[in-house]
Tab-separated table of C-alpha atoms and ligand atoms in Angstrom:
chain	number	residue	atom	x	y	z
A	1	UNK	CA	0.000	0.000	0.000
A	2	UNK	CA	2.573	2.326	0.785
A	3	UNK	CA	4.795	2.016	-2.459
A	4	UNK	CA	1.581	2.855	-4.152
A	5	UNK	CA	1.195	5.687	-2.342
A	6	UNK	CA	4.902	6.780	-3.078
A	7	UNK	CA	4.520	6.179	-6.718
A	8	UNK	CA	1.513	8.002	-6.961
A	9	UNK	CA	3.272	11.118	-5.184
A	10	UNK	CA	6.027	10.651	-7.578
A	11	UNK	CA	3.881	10.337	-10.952
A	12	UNK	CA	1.966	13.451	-9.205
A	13	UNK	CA	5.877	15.088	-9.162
A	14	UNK	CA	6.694	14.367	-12.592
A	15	UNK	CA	3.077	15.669	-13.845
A	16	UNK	CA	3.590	19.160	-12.131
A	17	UNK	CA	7.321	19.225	-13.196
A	18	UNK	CA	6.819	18.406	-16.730
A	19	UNK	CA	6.361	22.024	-18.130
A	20	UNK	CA	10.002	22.861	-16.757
A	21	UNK	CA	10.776	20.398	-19.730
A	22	UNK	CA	12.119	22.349	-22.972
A	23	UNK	CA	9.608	21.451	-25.854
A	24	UNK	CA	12.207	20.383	-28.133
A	25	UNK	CA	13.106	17.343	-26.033
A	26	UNK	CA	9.245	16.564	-27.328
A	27	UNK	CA	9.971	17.699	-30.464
A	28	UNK	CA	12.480	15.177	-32.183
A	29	UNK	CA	10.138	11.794	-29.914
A	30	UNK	CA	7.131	12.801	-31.896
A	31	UNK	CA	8.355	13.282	-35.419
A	32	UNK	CA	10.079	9.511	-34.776
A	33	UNK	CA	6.286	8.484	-33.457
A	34	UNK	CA	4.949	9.994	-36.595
A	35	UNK	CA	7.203	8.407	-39.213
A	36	UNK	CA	5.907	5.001	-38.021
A	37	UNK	CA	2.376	5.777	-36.902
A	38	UNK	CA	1.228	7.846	-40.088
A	39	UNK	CA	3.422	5.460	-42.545
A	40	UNK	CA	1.114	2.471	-41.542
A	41	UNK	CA	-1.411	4.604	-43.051
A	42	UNK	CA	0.045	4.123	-46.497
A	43	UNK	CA	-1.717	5.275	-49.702
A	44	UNK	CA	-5.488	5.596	-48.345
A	45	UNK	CA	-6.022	8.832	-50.373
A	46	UNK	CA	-5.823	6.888	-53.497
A	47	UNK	CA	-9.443	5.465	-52.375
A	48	UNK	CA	-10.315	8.935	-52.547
A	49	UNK	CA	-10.451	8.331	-48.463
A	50	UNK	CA	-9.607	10.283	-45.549
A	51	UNK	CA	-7.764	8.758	-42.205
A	52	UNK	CA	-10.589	10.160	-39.462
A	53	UNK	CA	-9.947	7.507	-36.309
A	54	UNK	CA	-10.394	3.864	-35.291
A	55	UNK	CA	-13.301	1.466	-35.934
A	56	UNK	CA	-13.960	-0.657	-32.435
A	57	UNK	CA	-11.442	-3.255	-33.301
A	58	UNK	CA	-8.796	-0.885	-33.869
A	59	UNK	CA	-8.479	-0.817	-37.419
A	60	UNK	CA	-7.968	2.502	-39.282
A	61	UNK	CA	-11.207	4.314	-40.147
A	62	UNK	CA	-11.279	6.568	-43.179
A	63	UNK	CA	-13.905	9.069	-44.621
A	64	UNK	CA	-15.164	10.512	-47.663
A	65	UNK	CA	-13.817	14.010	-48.617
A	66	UNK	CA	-17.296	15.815	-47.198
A	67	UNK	CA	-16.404	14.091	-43.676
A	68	UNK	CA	-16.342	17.369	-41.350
A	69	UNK	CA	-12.722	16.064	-40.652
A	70	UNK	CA	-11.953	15.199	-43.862
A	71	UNK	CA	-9.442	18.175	-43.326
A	72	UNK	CA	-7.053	17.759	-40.739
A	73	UNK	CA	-4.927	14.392	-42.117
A	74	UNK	CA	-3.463	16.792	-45.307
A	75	UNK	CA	-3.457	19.449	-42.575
A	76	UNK	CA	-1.377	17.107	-40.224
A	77	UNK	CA	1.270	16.371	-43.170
A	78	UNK	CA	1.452	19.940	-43.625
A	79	UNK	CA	2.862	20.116	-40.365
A	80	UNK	CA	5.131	17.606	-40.424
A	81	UNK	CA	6.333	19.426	-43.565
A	82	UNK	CA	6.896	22.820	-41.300
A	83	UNK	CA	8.420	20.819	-38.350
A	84	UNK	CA	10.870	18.597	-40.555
A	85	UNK	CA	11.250	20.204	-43.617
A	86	UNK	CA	11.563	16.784	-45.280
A	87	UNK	CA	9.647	16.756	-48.873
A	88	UNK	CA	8.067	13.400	-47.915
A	89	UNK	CA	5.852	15.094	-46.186
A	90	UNK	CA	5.013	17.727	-48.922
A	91	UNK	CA	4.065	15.011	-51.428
A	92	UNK	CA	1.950	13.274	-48.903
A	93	UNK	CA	0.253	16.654	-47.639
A	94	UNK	CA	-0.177	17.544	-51.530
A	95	UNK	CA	-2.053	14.061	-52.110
A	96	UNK	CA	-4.338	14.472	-48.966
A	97	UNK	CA	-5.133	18.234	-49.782
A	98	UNK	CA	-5.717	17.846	-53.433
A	99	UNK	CA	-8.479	14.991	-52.890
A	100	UNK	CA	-10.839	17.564	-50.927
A	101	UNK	CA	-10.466	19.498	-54.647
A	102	UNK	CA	-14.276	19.535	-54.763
A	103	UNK	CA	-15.102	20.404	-50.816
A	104	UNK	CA	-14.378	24.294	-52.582
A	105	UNK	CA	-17.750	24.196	-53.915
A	106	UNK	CA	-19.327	22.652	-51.165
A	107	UNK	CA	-22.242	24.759	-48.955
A	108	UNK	CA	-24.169	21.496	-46.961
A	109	UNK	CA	-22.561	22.340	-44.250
A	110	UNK	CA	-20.229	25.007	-42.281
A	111	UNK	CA	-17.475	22.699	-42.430
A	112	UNK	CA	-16.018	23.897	-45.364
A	113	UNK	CA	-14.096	25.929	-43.155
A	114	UNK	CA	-12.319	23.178	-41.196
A	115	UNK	CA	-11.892	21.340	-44.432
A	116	UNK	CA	-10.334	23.750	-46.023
A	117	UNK	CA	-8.541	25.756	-44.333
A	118	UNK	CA	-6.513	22.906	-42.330
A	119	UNK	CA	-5.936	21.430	-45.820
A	120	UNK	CA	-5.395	24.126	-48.910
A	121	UNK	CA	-4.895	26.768	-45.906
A	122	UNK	CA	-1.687	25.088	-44.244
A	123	UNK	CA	-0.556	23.949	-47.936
A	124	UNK	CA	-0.672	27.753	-48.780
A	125	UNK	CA	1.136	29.138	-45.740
A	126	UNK	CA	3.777	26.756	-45.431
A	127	UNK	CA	3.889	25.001	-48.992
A	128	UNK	CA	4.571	27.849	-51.309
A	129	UNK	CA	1.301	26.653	-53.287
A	130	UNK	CA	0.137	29.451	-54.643
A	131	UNK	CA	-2.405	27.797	-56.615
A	132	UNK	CA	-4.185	27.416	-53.579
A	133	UNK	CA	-5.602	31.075	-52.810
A	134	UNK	CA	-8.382	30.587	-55.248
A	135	UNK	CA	-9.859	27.663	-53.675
A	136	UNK	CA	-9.608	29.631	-49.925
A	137	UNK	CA	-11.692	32.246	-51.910
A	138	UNK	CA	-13.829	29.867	-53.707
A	139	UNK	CA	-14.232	27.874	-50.395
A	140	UNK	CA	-15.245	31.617	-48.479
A	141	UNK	CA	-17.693	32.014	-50.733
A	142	UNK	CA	-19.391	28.620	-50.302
A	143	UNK	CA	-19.150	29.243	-46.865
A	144	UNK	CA	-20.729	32.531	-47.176
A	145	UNK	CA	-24.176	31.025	-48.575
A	146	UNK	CA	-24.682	29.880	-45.247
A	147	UNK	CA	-24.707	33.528	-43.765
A	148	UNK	CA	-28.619	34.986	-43.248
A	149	UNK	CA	-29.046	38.498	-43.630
A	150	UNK	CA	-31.868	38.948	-41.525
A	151	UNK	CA	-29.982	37.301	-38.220
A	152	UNK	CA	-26.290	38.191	-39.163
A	153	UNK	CA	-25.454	34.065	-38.337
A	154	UNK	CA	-24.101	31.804	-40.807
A	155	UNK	CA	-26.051	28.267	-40.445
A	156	UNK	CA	-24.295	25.633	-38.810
A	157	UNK	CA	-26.098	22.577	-39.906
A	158	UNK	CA	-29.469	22.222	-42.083
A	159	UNK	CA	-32.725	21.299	-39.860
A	160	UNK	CA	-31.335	18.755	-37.450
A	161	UNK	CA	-32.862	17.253	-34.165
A	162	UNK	CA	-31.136	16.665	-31.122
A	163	UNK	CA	-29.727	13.691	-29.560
A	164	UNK	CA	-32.712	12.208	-28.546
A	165	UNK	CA	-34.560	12.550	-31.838
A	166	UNK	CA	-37.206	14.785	-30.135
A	167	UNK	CA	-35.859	18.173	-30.256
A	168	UNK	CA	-36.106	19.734	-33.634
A	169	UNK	CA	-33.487	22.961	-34.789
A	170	UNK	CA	-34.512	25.103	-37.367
A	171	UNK	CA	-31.594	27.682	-37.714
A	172	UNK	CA	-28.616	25.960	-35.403
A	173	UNK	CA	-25.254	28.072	-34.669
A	174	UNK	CA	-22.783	25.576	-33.054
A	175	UNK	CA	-20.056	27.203	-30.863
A	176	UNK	CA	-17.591	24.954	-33.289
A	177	UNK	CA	-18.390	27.350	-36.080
A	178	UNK	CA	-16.197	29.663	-34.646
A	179	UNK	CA	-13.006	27.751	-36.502
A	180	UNK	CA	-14.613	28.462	-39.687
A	181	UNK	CA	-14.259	32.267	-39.533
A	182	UNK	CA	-10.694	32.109	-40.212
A	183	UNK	CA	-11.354	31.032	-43.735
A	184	UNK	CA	-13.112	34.215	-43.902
A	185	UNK	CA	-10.716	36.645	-42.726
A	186	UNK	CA	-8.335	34.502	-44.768
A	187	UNK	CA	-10.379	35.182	-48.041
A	188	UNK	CA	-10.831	38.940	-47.625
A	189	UNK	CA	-7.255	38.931	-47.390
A	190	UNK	CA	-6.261	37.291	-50.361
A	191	UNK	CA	-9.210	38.873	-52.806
A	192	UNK	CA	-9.351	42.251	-51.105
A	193	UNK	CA	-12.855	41.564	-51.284
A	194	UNK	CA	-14.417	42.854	-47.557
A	195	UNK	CA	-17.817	40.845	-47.740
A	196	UNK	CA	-16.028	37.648	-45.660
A	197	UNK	CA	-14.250	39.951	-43.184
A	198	UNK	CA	-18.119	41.640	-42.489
A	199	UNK	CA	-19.914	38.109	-42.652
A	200	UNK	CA	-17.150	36.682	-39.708
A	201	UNK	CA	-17.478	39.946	-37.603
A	202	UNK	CA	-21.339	39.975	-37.290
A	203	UNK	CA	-21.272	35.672	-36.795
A	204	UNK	CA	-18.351	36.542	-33.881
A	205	UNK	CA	-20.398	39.262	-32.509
A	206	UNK	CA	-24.338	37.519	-32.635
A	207	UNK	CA	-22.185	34.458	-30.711
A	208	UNK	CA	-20.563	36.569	-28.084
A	209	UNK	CA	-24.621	37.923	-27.522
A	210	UNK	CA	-26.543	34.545	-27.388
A	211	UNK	CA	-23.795	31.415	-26.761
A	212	UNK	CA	-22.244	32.262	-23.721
A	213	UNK	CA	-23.144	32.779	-20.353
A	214	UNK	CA	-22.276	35.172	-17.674
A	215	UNK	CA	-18.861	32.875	-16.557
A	216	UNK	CA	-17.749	32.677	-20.063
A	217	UNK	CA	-18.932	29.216	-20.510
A	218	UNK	CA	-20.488	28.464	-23.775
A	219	UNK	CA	-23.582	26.381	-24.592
A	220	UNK	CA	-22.966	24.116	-27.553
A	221	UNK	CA	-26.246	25.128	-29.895
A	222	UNK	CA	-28.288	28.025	-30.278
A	223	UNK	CA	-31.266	27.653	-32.252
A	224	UNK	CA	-32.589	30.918	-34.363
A	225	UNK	CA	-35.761	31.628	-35.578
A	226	UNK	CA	-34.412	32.572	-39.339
A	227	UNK	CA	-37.123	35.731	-39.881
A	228	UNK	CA	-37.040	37.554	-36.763
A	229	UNK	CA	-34.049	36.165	-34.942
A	230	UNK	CA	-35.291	35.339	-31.794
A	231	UNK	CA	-33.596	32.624	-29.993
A	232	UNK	CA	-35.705	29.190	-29.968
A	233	UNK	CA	-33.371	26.915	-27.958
A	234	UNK	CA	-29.844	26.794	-25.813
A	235	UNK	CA	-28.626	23.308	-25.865
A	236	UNK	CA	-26.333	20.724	-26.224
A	237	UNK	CA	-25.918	17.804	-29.186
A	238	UNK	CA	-22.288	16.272	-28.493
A	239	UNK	CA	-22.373	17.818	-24.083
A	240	UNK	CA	-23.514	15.965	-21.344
A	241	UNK	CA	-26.317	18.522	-20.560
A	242	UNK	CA	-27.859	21.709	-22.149
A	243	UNK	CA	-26.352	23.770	-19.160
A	244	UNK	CA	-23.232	21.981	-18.788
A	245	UNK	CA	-19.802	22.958	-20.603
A	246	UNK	CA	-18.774	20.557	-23.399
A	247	UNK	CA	-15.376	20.518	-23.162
A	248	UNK	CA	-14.303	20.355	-26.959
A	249	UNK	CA	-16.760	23.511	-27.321
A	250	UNK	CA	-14.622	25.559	-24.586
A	251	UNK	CA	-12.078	25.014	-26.810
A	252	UNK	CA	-13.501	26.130	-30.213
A	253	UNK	CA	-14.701	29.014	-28.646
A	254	UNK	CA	-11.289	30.023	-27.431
A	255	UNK	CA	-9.635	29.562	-30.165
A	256	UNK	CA	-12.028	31.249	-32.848
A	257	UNK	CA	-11.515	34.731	-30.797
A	258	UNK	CA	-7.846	34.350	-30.637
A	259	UNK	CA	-8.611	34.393	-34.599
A	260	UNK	CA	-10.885	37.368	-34.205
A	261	UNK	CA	-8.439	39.534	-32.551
A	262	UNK	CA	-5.463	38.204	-35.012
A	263	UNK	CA	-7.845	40.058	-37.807
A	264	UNK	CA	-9.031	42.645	-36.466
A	265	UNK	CA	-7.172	43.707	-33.676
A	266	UNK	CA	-10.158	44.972	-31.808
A	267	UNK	CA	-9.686	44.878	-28.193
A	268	UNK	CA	-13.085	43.271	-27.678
A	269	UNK	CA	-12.125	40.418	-28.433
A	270	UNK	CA	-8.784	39.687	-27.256
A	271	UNK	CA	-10.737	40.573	-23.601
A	272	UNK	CA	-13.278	38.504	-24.532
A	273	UNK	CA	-10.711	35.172	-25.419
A	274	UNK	CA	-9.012	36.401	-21.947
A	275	UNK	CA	-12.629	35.519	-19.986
A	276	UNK	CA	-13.105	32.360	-21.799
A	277	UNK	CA	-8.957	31.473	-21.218
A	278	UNK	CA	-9.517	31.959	-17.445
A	279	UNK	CA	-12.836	29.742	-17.262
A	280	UNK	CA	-10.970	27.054	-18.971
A	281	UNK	CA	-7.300	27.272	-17.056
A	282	UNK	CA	-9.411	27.751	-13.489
A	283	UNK	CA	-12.030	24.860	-14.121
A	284	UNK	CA	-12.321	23.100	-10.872
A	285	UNK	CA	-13.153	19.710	-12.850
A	286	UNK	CA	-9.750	19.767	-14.848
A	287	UNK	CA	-7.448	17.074	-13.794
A	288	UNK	CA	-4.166	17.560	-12.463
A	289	UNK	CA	-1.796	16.423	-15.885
A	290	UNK	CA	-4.556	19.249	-17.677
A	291	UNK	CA	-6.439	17.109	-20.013
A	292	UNK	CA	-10.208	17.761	-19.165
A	293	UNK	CA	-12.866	15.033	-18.997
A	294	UNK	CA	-15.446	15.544	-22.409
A	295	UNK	CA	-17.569	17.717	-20.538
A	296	UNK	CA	-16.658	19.543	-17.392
A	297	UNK	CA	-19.610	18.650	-15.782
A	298	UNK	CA	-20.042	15.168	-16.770
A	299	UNK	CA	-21.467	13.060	-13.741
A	300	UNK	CA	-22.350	16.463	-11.999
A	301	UNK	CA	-25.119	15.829	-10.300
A	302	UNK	CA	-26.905	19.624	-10.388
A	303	UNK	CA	-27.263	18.644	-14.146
A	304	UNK	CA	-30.192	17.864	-15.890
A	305	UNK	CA	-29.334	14.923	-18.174
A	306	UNK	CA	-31.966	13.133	-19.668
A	307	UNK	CA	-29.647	10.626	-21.776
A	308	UNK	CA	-28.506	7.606	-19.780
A	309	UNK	CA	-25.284	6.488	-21.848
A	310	UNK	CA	-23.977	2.919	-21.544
A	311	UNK	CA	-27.042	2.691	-18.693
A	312	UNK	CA	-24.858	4.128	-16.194
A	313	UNK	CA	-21.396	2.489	-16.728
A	314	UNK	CA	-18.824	4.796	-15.925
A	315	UNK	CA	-18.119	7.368	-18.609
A	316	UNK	CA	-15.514	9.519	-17.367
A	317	UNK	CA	-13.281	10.168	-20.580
A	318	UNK	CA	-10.701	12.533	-21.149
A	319	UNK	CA	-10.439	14.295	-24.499
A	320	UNK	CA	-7.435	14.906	-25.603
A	321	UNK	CA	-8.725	16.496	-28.319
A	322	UNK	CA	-10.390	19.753	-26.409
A	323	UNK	CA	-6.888	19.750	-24.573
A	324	UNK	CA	-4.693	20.129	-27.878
A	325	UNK	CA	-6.857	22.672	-29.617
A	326	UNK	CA	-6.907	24.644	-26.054
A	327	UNK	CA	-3.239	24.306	-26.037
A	328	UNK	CA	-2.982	26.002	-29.501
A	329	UNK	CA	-5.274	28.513	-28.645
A	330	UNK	CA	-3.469	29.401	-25.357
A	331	UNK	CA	0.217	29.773	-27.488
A	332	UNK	CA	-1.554	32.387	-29.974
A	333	UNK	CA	-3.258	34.366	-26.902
A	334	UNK	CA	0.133	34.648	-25.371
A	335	UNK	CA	1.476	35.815	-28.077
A	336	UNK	CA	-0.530	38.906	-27.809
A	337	UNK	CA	-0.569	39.717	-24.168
A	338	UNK	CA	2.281	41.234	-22.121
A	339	UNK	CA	5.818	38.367	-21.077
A	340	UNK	CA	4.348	38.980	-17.354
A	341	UNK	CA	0.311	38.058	-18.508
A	342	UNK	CA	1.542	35.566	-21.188
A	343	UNK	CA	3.520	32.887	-18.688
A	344	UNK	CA	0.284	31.435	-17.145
A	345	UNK	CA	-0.598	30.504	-20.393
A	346	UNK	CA	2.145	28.963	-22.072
A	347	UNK	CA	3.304	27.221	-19.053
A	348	UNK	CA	-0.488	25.873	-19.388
A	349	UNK	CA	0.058	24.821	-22.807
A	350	UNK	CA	3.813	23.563	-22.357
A	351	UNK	CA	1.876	21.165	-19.825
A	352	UNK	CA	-0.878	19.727	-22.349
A	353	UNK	CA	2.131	19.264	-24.829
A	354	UNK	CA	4.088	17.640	-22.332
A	355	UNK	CA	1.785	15.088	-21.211
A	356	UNK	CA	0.217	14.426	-24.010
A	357	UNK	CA	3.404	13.140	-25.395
A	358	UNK	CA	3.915	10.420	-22.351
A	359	UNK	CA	2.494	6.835	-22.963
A	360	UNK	CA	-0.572	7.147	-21.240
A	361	UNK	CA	-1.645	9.597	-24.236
A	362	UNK	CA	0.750	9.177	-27.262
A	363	UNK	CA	0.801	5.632	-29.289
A	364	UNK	CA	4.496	4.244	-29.065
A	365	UNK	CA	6.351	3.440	-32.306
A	366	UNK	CA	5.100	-0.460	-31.692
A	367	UNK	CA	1.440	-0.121	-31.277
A	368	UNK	CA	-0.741	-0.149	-34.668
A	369	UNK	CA	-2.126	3.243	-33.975
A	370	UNK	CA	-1.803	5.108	-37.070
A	371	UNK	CA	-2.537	8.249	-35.375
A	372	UNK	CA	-0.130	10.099	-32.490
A	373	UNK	CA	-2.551	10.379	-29.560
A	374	UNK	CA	-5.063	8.368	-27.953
A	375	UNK	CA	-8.585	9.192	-25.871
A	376	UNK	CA	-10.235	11.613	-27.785
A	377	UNK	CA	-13.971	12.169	-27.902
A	378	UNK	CA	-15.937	12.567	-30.481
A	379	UNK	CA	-19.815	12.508	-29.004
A	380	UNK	CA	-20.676	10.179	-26.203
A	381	UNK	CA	-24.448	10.398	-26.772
A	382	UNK	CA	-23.799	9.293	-29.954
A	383	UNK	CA	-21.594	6.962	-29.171
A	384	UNK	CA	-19.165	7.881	-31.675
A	385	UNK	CA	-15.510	7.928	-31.842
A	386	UNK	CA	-15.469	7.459	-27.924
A	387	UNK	CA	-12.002	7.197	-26.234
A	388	UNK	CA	-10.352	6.998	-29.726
A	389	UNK	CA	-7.534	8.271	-31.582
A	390	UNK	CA	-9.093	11.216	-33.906
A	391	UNK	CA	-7.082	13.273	-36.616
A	392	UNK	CA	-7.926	16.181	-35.452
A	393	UNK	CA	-6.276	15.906	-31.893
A	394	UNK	CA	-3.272	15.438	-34.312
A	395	UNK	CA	-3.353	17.972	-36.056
A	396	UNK	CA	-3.824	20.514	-33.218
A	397	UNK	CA	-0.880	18.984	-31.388
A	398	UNK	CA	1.113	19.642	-34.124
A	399	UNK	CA	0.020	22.990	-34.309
A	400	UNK	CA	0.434	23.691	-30.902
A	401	UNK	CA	4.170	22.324	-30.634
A	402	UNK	CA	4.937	24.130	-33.889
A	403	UNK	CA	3.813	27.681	-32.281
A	404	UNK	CA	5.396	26.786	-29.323
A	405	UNK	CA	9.046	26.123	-31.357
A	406	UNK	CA	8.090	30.043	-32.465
A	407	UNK	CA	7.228	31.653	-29.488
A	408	UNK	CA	10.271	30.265	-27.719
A	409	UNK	CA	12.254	31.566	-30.325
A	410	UNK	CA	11.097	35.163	-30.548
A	411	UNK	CA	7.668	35.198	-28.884
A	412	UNK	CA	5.725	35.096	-32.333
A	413	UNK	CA	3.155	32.440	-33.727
A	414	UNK	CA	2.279	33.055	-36.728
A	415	UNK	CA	4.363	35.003	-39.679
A	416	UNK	CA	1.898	37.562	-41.021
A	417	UNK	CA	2.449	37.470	-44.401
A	418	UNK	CA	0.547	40.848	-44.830
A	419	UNK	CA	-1.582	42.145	-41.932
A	420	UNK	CA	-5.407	41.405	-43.178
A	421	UNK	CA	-6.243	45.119	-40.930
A	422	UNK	CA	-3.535	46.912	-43.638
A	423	UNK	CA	-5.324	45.284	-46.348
A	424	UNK	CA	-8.898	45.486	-45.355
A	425	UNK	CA	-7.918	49.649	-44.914
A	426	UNK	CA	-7.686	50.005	-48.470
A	427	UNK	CA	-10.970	49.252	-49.349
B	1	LIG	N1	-18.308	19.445	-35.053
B	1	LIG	C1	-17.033	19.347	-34.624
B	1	LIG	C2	-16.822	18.663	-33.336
B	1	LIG	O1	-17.333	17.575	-33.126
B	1	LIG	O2	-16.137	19.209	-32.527
C-alpha cells in the first residue's frame, strides 16, 4: 500500500514538473512516433479516403472528402512538412489536400471551413502553393451562402434534431463554427474583397450575444428563428447537458476569438478570449496532468441529463482532443498579451504538450495506432468515436508544438504574411 502511495506522489511530481521540460526534447520523440504511426497509413487517399480515427477493433477508419474532418490528415502532413522540412511530407500533404479538390464548392454544411482551411490553408502558408488562394476564396464564398441576412449568423447545420430525436433545430449556430471564420478573414485577405471579413465579424459578434453565459462558458447550440431572430433553444448535441460545458466547445470558442483579434485587432475580443482562457485554465473539474474530462460537468449531479449512456457504466473520458486545440489557442493568446500576462498561459500549454506526449496519451512506435494520440472524444451520446484516436487531436498537437518552437524563439506564432487590418484599410 505504501509504495503505491509513493509512486503516486512521484507520478503526481513528474506531472507538475513536466512544463520545466524544454519542448524540443518533445519535439524530435514525436516526429520519430509519426514516421511510423502515419506510414502504416500508407496510400489511403488513393481510395479517394480520408484517415478520421479507429473502428472498435482498432483498425484505421477513413472518410469521404465531405467528412467534417476530412481536413485535418493533409493538414497534419502539412505540419510535419513545417516541423521537418523533409519533402516526404510535402508530397503526402499535396495528395491528402488535393483529394478535398471539390469540398471548394461545397455549402451542406459550415465545415467547409475546417476542411479547407486545415488542408489548402496550411498547404498555402507553409507550402509555397500558390495555386491554392483561389480555392480559400472559392471555399469563403461557399461558406458565405450559409450567412442569413436577416440574423447576421451563418447556419451551422441544415434542420437537425437533437440527440434524442425529439428536439427539432430550425436555424442551429454551433459554438464549433467559430473555426470556420478564419477562412473568412483569410479570403478577404487574399481577394481584397471585404464581404467575408463583415460576414465573420457579425457571426463573432451575434455568438458573443446569445452562446455564452455570464462565466464565459459556452452552450454548444443556439437555435434561431431565421425571420425575426429570436432565440428558440440553448442546448447541447455532443455535451452531457444543455447547461453543462462541453469541453471540446470551450475550446472552439477560445480559439475562434484568438482568430478574431489576429484580424481585427479589436480589443473586444482579445478581452473577450481572456474571460473564456480563465474559465478554462481555473475549471475546478480539470485534472491535475490538464487534459479535461469531455464535458466539465459530466457526472455532476446539479445537471439535468436526460440521456442515460452505456445505462450508467462509468463514462468519465478525457479528451485529448479539447486539450490540444486549447493548447494552440493558449500559445496564440500569449502571443498577444504582455511576457508577465503571457507565462500562465504557455506554461499551461507547455503542460498539455508535455503530457500528451507520455504513454498514457501518445501511441508508441510499436502499437498499430496510425494516429499520435489516444482518448479523444468525439460525441458520447452518440456513441461515436469514444475514447479513440481522432485526426484532429493530431493535427492541433502539431500545431500547438509548432507555435510553441516560435514563441520560444522570438515570442511570435504566426508570420503575417501581410496584416489582413492593412489590407482590409484600403478598401
Ligand atoms: N463538429 C465538430 C466537433 O465535433 O467538434
Amino acid at each position: 500500500m505504501n509504495r503505491i502511495i509513493v509512486l503516486l506522489m512521484l507520478l503526481g511530481l513528474s506531472i507538475s514538473c513536466t512544463s520545466k521540460k524544454n519542448i524540443k526534447t518533445n519535439k524530435q520523440k514525436i516526429i520519430e512516433v509519426a514516421e511510423v504511426q502515419y506510414g502504416k497509413i500508407g496510400d489511403v487517399y488513393k481510395s479517394k479516403l480520408i484517415p478520421r480515427t479507429h473502428h472498435k477493433d482498432g483498425s484505421l477508419r477513413s472518410v469521404p472528402p465531405f467528412d467534417w474532418t476530412s481536413g485535418f490528415y493533409g493538414g497534419n502532413m502539412w505540419y510535419m512538412y513545417e516541423l521537418t522540412k523533409d519533402d516526404k511530407w510535402k508530397e503526402r500533404a499535396i495528395d491528402y489536400t488535393e483529394i478535398l479538390d471539390t469540398i471548394q464548392w461545397y455549402s451542406g454544411n459550415h465545415d467547409v471551413g475546417f476542411m479547407i482551411n486545415c488542408s489548402y490553408g496550411n498547404g498555402y502558408r507553409v507550402g509555397g502553393k500558390e495555386d491554392y488562394k483561389q480555392v480559400l476564396i472559392n471555399a469563403a464564398e461557399s461558406l458565405s451562402k450559409r450567412f442569413n441576412n436577416n440574423i447576421g449568423l451563418i447556419k451551422s447545420w441544415n434542420y437537425r434534431k437533437a440527440w434524442n430525436d425529439t428536439t427539432e433545430w430550425f436555424f442551429p449556430v454551433i459554438i464549433d463554427n467559430m473555426m470556420n471564420l478564419e477562412l473568412l478573414f483569410e479570403a478577404s485577405k487574399l481577394s481584397g474583397n471585404k464581404k467575408y471579413y463583415n460576414i465573420a465579424i457579425s457571426h463573432a459578434n451575434k455568438t458573443m450575444e446569445n452562446h455564452y453565459r455570464e462565466d464565459y462558458s459556452s452552450y454548444h447550440v443556439v437555435d434561431y428563428d431565421a425571420i425575426t431572430g429570436k432565440v428558440l433553444d440553448k442546448a447541447t448535441c455532443q455535451g452531457y447537458a444543455d447547461e453543462s460545458s462541453w469541453s471540446r466547445g470551450q475550446a472552439w470558442g477560445l480559439y475562434g476569438y484568438v482568430t478574431c483579434y489576429r484580424a481585427t485587432k479589436d480589443k473586444k475580443y482579445l478581452d473577450f478570449a481572456n474571460n473564456i482562457a480563465n474559465y478554462i485554465t481555473t475549471h475546478p473539474s480539470i485534472p491535475k496532468d490538464k487534459i479535461p474530462y469531455w464535458d466539465y460537468h459530466v457526472n455532476n449531479k446539479d445537471y439535468k441529463v436526460e440521456w442515460d449512456y452505456q445505462n450508467g457504466v462509468d463514462y468519465l473520458y478525457r479528451d485529448v482532443s479539447a486539450a490540444t486545440i486549447t493548447a494552440s489557442a493558449l500559445i496564440e493568446l500569449a502571443s498577444y498579451l504582455s511576457e508577465e500576462e503571457a507565462n500562465n498561459y504557455i506554461d499551461y500549454a507547455k503542460d498539455i504538450i508535455n503530457n500528451v506526449s507520455t504513454s498514457k496519451y501518445m501511441a508508441s512506435k510499436k502499437e498499430d495506432n496510425y494516429f499520435l494520440l489516444k482518448h479523444s472524444v468525439g460525441s458520447v451520446p452518440h456513441s461515436g468515436d469514444v475514447d479513440m484516436p481522432v485526426n484532429y487531436a493530431d493535427y492541433y498537437f502539431l500545431e500547438a508544438l509548432s507555435r510553441m518552437l516560435n514563441y520560444e524563439e522570438g515570442r511570435h506564432v504566426l508570420p503575417e504574411k501581410t496584416s489582413i487590418a492593412a489590407v482590409l484599410q484600403q478598401l
